[in-house]
Short mmCIF file of C-alpha atoms in Angstrom, two decimals:
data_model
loop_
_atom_site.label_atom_id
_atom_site.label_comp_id
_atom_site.label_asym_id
_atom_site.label_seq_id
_atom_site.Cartn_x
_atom_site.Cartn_y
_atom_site.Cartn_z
CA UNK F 208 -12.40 -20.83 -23.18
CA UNK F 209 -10.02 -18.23 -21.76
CA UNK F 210 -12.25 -15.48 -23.09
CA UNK F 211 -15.41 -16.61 -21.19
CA UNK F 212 -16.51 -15.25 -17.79
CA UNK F 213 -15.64 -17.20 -14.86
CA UNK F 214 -19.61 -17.15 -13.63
CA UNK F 215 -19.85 -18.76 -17.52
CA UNK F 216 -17.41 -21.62 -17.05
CA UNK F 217 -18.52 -22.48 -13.55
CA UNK F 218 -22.55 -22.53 -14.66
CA UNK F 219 -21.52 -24.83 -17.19
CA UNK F 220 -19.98 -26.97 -15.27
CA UNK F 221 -22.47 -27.09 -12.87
CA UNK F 222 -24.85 -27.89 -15.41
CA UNK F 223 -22.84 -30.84 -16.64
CA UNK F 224 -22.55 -32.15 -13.24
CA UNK F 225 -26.09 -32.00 -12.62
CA UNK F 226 -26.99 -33.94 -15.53
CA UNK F 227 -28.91 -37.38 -15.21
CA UNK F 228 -26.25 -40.09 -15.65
CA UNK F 229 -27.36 -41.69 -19.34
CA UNK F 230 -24.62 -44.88 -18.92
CA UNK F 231 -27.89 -47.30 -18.25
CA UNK F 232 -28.48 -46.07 -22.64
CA UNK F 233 -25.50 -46.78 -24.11
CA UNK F 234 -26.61 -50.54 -24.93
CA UNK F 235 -29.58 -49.37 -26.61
CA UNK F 236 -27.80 -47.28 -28.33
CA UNK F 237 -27.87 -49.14 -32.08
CA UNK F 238 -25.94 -46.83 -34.99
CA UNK F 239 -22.51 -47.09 -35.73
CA UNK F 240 -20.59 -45.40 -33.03
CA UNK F 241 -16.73 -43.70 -32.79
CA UNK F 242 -16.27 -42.61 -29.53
CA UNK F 243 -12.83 -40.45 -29.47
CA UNK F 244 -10.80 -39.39 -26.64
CA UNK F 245 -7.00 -38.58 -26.54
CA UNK F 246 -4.28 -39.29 -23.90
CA UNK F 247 -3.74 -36.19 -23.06
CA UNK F 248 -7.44 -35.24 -21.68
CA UNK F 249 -7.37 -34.56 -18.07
CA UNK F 250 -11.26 -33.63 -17.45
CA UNK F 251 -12.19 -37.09 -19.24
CA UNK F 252 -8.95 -39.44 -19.19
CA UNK F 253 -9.02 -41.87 -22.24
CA UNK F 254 -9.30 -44.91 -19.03
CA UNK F 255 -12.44 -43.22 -18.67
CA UNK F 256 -14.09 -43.15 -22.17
CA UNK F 257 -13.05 -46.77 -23.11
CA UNK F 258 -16.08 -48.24 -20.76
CA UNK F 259 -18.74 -46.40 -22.56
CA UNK F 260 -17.49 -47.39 -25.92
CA UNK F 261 -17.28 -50.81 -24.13
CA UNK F 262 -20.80 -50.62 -23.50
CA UNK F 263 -22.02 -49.67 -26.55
CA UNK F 264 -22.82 -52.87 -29.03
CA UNK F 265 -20.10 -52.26 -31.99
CA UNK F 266 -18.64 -48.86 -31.15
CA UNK F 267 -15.51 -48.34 -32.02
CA UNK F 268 -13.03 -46.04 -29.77
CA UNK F 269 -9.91 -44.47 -30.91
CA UNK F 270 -7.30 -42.91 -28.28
CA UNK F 271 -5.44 -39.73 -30.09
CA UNK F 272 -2.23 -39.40 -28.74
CA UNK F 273 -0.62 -35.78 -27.94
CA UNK F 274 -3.42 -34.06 -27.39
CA UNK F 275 -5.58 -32.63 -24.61
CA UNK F 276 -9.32 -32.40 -24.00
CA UNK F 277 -10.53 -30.62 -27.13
CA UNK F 278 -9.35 -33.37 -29.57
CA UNK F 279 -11.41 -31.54 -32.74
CA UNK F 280 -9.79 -28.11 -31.76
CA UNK F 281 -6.18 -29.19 -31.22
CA UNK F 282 -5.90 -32.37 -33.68
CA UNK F 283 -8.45 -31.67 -36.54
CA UNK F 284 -6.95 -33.26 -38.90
CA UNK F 285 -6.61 -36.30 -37.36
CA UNK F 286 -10.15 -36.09 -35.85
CA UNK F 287 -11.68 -35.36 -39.55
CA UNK F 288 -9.84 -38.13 -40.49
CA UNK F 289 -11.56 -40.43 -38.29
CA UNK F 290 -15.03 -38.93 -38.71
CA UNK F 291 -14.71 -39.51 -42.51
CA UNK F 292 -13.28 -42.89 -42.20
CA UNK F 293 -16.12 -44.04 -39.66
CA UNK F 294 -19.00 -42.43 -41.90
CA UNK F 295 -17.42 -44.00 -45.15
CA UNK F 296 -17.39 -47.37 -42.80
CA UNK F 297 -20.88 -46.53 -42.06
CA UNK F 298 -21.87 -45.78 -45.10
CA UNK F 299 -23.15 -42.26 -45.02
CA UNK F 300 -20.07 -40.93 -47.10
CA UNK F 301 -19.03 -40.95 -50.66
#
């Protein structure tokens, strides 16, 4: 992210923030569902994520610790690890 122009950073956030709000979905929403977050994430804190896995029928959320916002950059072993174990649980993996 430190390589991107600041005009780059601040358009996408801008476009993020002017997104419609898709929270009135997440019932509907009916696959098997991991929603990961870590304790260390200060745009989206882990209090944060825990209602929309809440909200989803059957998701399941995980909380990895030590580790900031970009939980498949900074963790990925432990994030592949969960993405294998959830599609094996899902049955979409070998």
């Amino acid at each position: 992210m430190g390589d991107q122009a600041a005009a780059a950073i601040a358009a996408a956030a801008l476009g993020m923030a002017e997104r419609p709000d898709s929270t009135p979905d997440l019932p509907g929403i009916t696959v098997p569902t991991l929603v990961v977050t870590s304790q260390g994430d200060r745009l989206i804190p882990a209090e944060q994520s825990a209602p929309m896995a809440d909200a989803i029928p059957g998701a399941r959320l995980e909380v990895l610790p030590g580790v900031g916002h970009l939980t498949s950059v900074e963790a990925p072993d432990r994030f592949t690890a969960l993405l294998r174990d959830h599609a094996a649980a899902s049955g979409v993996a070998p």
